CSV table of C-alpha atoms in Angstrom, one decimal:
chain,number,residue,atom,x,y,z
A,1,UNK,CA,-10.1,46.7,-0.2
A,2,UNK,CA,-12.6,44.4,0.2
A,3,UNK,CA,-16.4,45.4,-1.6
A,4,UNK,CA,-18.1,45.3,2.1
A,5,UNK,CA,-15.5,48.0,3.6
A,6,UNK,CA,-16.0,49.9,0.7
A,7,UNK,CA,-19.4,50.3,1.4
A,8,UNK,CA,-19.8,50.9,4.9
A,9,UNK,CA,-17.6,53.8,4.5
A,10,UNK,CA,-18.8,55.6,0.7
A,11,UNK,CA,-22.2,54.7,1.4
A,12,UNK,CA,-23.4,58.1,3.1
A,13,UNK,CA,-21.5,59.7,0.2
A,14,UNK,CA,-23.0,57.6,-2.6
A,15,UNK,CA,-25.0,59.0,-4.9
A,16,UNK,CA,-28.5,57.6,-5.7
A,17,UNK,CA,-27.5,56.6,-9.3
A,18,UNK,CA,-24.4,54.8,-7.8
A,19,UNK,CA,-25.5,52.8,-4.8
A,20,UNK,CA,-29.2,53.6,-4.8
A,21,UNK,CA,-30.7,55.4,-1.7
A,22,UNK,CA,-28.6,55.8,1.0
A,23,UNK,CA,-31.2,56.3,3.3
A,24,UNK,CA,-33.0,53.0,2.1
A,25,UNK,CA,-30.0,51.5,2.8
A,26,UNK,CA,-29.0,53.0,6.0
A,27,UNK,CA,-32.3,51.4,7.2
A,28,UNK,CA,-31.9,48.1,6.4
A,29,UNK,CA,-29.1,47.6,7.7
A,30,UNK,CA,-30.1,49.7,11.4
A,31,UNK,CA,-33.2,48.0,12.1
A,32,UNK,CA,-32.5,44.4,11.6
A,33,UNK,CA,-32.5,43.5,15.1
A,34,UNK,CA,-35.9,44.9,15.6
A,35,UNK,CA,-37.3,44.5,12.1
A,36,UNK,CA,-40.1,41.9,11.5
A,37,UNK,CA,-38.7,39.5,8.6
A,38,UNK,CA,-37.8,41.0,5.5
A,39,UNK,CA,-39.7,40.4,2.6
A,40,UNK,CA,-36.8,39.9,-0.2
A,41,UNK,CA,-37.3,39.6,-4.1
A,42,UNK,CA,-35.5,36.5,-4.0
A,43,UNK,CA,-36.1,32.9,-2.5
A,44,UNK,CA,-32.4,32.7,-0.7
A,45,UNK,CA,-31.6,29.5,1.1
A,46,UNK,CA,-29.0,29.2,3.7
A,47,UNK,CA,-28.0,26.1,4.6
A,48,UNK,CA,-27.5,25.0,8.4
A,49,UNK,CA,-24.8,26.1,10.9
A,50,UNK,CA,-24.9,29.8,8.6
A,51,UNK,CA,-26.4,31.1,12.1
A,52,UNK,CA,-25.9,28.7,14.4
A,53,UNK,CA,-24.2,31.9,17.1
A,54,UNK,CA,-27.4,33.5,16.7
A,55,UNK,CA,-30.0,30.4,16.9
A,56,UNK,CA,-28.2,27.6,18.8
A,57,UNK,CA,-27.1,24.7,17.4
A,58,UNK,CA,-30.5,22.6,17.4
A,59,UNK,CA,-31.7,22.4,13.7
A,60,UNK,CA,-34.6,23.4,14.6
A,61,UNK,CA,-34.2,26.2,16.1
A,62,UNK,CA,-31.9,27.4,13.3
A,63,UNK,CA,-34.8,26.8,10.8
A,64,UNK,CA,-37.3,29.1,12.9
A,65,UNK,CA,-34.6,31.9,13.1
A,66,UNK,CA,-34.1,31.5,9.3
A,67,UNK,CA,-37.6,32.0,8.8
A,68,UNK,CA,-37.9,34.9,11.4
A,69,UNK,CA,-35.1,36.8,9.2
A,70,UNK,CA,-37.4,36.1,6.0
A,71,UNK,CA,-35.2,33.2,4.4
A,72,UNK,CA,-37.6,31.1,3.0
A,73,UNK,CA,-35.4,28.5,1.9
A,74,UNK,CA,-33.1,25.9,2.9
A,75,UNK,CA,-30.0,23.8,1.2
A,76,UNK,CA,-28.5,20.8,3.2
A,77,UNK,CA,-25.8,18.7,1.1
A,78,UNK,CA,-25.7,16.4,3.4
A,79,UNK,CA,-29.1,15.5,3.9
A,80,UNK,CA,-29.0,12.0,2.3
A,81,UNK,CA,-27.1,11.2,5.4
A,82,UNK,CA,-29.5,11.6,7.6
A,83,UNK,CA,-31.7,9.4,9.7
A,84,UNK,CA,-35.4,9.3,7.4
A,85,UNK,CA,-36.2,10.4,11.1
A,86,UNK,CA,-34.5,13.6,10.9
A,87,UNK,CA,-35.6,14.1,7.5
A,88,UNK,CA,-39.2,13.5,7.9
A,89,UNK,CA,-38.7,16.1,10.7
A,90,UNK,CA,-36.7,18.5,8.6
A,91,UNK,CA,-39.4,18.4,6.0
A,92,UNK,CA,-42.8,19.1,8.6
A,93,UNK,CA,-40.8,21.9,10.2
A,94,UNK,CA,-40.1,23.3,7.3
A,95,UNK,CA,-44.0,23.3,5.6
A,96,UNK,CA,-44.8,24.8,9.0
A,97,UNK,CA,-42.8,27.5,8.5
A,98,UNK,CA,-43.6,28.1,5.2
A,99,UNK,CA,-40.1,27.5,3.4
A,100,UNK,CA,-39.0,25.4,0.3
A,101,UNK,CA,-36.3,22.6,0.5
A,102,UNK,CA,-33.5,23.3,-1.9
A,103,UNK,CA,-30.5,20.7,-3.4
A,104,UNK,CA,-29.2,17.9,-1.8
A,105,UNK,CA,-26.4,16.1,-3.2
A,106,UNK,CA,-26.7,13.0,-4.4
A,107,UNK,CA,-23.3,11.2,-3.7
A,108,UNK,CA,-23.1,7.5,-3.2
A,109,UNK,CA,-19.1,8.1,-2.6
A,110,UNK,CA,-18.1,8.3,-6.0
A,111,UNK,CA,-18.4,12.4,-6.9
A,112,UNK,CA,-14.5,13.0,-6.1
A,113,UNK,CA,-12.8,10.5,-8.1
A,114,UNK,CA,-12.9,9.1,-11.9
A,115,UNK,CA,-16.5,7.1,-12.0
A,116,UNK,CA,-19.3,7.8,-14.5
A,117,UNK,CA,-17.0,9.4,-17.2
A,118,UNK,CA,-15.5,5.5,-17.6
A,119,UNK,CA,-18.5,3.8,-18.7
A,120,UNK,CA,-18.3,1.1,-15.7
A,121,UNK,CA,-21.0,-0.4,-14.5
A,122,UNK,CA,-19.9,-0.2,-11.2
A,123,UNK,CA,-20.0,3.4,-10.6
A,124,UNK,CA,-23.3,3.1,-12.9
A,125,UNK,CA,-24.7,0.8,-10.7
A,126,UNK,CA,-23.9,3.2,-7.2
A,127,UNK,CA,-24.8,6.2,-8.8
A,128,UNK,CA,-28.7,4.7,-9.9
A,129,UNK,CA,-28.8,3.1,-6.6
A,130,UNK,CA,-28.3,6.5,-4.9
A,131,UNK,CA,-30.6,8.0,-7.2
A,132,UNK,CA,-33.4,5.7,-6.2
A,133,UNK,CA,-32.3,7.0,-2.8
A,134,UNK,CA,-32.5,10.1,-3.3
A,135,UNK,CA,-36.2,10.2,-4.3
A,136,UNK,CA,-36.9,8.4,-0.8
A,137,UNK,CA,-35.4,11.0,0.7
A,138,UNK,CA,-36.8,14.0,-1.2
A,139,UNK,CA,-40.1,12.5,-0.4
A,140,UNK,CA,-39.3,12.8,3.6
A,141,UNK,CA,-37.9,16.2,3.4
A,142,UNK,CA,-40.1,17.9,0.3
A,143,UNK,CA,-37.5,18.8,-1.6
A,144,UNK,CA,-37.4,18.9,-5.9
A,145,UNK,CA,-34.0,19.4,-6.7
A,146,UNK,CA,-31.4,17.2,-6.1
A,147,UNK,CA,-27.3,18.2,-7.1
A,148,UNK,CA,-25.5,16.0,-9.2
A,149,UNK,CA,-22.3,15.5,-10.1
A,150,UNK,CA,-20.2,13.2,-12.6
A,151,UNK,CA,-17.2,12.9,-11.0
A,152,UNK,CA,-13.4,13.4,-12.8
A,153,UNK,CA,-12.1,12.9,-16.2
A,154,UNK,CA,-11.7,10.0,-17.3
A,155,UNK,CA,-8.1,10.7,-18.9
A,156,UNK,CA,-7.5,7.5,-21.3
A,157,UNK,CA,-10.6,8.4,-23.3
A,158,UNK,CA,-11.7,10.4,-25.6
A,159,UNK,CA,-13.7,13.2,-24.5
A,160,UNK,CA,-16.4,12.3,-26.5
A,161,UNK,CA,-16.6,8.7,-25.3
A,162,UNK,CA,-16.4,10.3,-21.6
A,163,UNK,CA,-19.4,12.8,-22.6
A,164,UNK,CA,-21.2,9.5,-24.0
A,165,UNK,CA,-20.8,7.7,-20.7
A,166,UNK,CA,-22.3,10.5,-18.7
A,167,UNK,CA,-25.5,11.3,-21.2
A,168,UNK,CA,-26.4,7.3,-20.5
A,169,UNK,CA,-25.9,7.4,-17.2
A,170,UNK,CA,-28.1,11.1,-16.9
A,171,UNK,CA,-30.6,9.4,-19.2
A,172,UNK,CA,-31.1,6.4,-16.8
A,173,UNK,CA,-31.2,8.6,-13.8
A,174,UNK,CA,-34.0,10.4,-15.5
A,175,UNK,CA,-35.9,7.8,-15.5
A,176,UNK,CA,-36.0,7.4,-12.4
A,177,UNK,CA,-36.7,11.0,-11.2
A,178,UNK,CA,-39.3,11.7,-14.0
A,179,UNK,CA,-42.0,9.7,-12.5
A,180,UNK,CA,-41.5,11.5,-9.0
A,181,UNK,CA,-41.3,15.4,-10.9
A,182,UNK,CA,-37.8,15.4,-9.3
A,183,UNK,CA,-35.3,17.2,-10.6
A,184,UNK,CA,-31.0,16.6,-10.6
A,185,UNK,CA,-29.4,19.7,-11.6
A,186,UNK,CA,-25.5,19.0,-12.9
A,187,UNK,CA,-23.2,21.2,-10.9
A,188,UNK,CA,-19.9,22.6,-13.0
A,189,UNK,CA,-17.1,22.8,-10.7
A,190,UNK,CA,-14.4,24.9,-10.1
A,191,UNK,CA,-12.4,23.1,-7.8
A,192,UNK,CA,-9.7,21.5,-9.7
A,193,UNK,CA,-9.1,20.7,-13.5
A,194,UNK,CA,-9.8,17.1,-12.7
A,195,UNK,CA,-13.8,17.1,-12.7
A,196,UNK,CA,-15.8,16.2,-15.6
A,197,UNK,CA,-18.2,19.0,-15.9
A,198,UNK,CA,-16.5,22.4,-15.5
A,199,UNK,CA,-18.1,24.8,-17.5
A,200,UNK,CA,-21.9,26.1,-18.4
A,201,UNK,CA,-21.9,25.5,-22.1
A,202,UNK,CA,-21.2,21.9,-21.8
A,203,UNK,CA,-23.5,21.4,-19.0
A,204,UNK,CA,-26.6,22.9,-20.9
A,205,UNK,CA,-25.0,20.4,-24.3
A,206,UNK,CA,-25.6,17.5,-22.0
A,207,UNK,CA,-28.9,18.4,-20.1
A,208,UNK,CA,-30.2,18.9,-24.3
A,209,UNK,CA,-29.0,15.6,-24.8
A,210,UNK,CA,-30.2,13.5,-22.0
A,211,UNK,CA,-33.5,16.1,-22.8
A,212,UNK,CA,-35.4,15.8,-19.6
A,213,UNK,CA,-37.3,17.8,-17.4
A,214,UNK,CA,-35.3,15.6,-14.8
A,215,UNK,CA,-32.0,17.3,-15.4
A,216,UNK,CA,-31.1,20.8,-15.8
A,217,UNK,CA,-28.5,22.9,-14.6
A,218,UNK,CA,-27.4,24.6,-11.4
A,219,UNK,CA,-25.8,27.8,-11.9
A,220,UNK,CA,-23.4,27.7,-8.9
A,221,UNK,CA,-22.4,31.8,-9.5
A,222,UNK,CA,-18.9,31.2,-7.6
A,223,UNK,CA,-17.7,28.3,-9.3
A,224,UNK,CA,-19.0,30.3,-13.2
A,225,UNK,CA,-17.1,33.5,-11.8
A,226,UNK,CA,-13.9,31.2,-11.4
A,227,UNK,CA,-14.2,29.6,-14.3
A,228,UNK,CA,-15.9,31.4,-17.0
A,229,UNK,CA,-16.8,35.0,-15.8
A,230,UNK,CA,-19.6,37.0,-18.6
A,231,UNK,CA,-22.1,35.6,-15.9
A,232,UNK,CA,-25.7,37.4,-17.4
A,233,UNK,CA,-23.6,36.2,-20.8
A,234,UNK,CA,-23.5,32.9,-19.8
A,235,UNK,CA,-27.3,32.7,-18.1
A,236,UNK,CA,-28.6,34.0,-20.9
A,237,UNK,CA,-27.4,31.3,-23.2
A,238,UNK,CA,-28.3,28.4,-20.9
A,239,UNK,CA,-31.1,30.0,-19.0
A,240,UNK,CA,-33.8,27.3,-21.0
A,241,UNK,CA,-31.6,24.5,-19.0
A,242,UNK,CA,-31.1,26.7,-15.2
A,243,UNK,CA,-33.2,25.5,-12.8
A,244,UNK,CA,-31.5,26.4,-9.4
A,245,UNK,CA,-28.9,28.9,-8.7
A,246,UNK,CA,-26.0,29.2,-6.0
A,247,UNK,CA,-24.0,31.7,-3.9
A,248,UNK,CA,-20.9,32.5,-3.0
A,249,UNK,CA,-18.3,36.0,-3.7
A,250,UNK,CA,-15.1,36.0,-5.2
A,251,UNK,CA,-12.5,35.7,-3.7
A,252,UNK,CA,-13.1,33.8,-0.6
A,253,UNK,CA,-16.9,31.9,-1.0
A,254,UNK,CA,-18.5,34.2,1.3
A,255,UNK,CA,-21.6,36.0,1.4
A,256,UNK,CA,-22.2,38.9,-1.6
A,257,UNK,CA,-20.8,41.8,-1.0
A,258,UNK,CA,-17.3,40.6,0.5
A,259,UNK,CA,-15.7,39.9,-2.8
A,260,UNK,CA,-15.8,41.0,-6.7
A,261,UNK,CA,-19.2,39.9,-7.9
A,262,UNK,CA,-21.9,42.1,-8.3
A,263,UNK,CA,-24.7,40.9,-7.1
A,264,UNK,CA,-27.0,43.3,-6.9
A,265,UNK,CA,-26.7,43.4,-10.5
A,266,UNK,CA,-26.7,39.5,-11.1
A,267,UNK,CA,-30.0,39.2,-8.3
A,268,UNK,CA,-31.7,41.8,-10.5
A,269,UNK,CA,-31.0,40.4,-13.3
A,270,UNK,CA,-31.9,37.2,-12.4
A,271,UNK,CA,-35.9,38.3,-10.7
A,272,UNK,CA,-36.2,40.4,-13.8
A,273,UNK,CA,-35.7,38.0,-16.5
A,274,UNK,CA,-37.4,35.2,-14.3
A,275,UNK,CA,-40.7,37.3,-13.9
A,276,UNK,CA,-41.1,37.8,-17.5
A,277,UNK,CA,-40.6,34.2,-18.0
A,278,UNK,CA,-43.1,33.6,-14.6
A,279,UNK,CA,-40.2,31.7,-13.6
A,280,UNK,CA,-39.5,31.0,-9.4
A,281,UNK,CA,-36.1,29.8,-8.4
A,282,UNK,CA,-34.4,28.9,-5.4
A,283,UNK,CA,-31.1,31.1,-4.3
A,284,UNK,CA,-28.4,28.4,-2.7
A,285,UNK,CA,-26.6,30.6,-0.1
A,286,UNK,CA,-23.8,28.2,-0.4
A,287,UNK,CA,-21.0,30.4,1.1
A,288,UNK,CA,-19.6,30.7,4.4
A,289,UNK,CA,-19.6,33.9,7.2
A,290,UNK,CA,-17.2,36.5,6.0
A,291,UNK,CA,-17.3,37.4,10.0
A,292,UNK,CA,-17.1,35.1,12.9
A,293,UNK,CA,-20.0,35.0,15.8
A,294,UNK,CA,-23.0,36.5,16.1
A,295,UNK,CA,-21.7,39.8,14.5
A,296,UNK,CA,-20.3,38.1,11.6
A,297,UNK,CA,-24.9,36.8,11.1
A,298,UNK,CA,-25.6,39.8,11.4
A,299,UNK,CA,-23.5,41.3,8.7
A,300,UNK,CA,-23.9,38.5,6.5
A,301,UNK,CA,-28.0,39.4,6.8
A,302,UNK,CA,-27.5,42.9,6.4
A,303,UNK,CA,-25.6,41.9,3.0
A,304,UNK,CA,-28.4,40.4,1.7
A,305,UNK,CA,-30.8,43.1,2.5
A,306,UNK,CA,-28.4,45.3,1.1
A,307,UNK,CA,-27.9,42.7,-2.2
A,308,UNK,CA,-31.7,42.4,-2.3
A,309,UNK,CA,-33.1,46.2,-2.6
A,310,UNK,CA,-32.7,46.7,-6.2
């Protein structure tokens, strides 16, 4: 049984200490069509097309209906592909409205396939070239952290040599960030055995040693879940090097509550430890719709209310 149809039907029967108050949450999740926007703990950040039944499919348009529904953030991984137009656009609409421009990726068409793990300075060349990009583009669109990631193994080297290669070529992309107060954050992967960068230990061994305020880490929660589980564990011994989290349940990559993960508990976790530390970070709702349509938004919001009211 999935964690969603678990609730709906024990939540009346919870008990405070369990699931909190029921009647707390039997409000947030019957007023959302008439509620002004929430006010969550959390900066989340959907990315577009996550309501595009609800809002239309003008970007736009989805932006002001994220806003209206208090998320106060956005991702877009494919916003280096877009016109500076659109960017530019993206960007005013978005100070307008009061939210914050999360990742990007920075991908010059090398990301999926053995590149800066070699040591070649062709795929050193691209991925500096992109970089330089990418600030052009953060400019437009406001945004501070970019996603980065190495690429595959490089299988006829040692892996120090490979872990060598990538701290020059993150060193050299630093510089170019620095100057602009941008930030790449390495993404570990889960998504086969063939990429580089795979777990959070080595990630935050490599963000010491490029040692930058330009690179740090992004805490993808679906991808650690898959591949190293002990996620508080985990944050906890990297948190120094996490600056931007993402989303996404287990099984499936949908929204919380649909899967294993418990993220109420990770969310609170995560808003404590950052308040002591007076510490803000941006929430990468990088899942898709457990539910199809317009219902399938309006469950997807109600599990984030749900997620948030710790």
């Amino acid at each position: 049984m999935n964690r969603r149809n678990f609730l709906s039907k024990s939540v009346l029967a919870a008990s405070a200490t369990t699931l909190g108050s029921t009647a707390a949450f039997a409000t947030e999740t019957s007023s959302i069509k008439n509620s002004v926007a929430p006010k969550y703990k959390m900066l989340y950040a959907p990315h577009f097309g996550m309501f595009e039944n609800s809002a239309g499919k003008d970007l736009f348009d989805q932006l002001k209906f994220m806003a209206e529904n208090g998320f106060m953030g956005l991702e877009d991984n494919g916003m280096l592909k877009r016109t500076p137009e659109i960017q530019s656009k993206i960007g005013e609409t978005m100070a307008k409205l009061g939210m914050k421009m999360g990742v990007f990726v920075v991908d010059g068409g090398d990301n999926w396939k053995t590149s800066l793990a070699t040591g070649k300075k062709e795929f050193l060349e691209n991925f500096l070239k992109t970089c330089r990009d990418s600030v052009e583009t953060a400019k437009r669109c406001n945004a501070k952290f970019m996603t980065v990631v190495p690429g595959y193994f490089e299988r006829n080297l040692p892996l120090g040599i490979q872990t060598g290669n990538v701290i020059d070529a993150l060193r050299r992309a630093s510089d170019i960030f620095e100057p602009h107060n941008l930030t790449m954050v390495l993404e570990p992967l889960s998504d086969n055995p063939d990429l580089f960068l795979r777990f959070s230990d080595q990630t935050y061994m490599i963000c010491k040693a490029v040692n930058s305020p330009s690179c740090k880490i992004l805490f993808d929660m679906w991808h650690m879940q898959r591949n190293e589980g002990r996620m508080t564990q985990h944050m906890d011994w990297c948190w120094e090097e996490i600056a931007y989290f993402q989303i996404g349940d287990e099984p499936g990559r949908k929204e919380p509550t649909t899967g294993e993960i418990n993220y109420k508990a990770l969310f609170k976790h995560i808003y404590e430890k950052s308040k002591v530390k007076n510490q803000e970070f941006i929430m990468g709702m990088e899942h898709g719709n457990f539910a199809k349509g317009k219902e399938g938004e309006t469950k997807l919001i109600e599990a984030y209310q749900w997620s948030d009211n710790f």
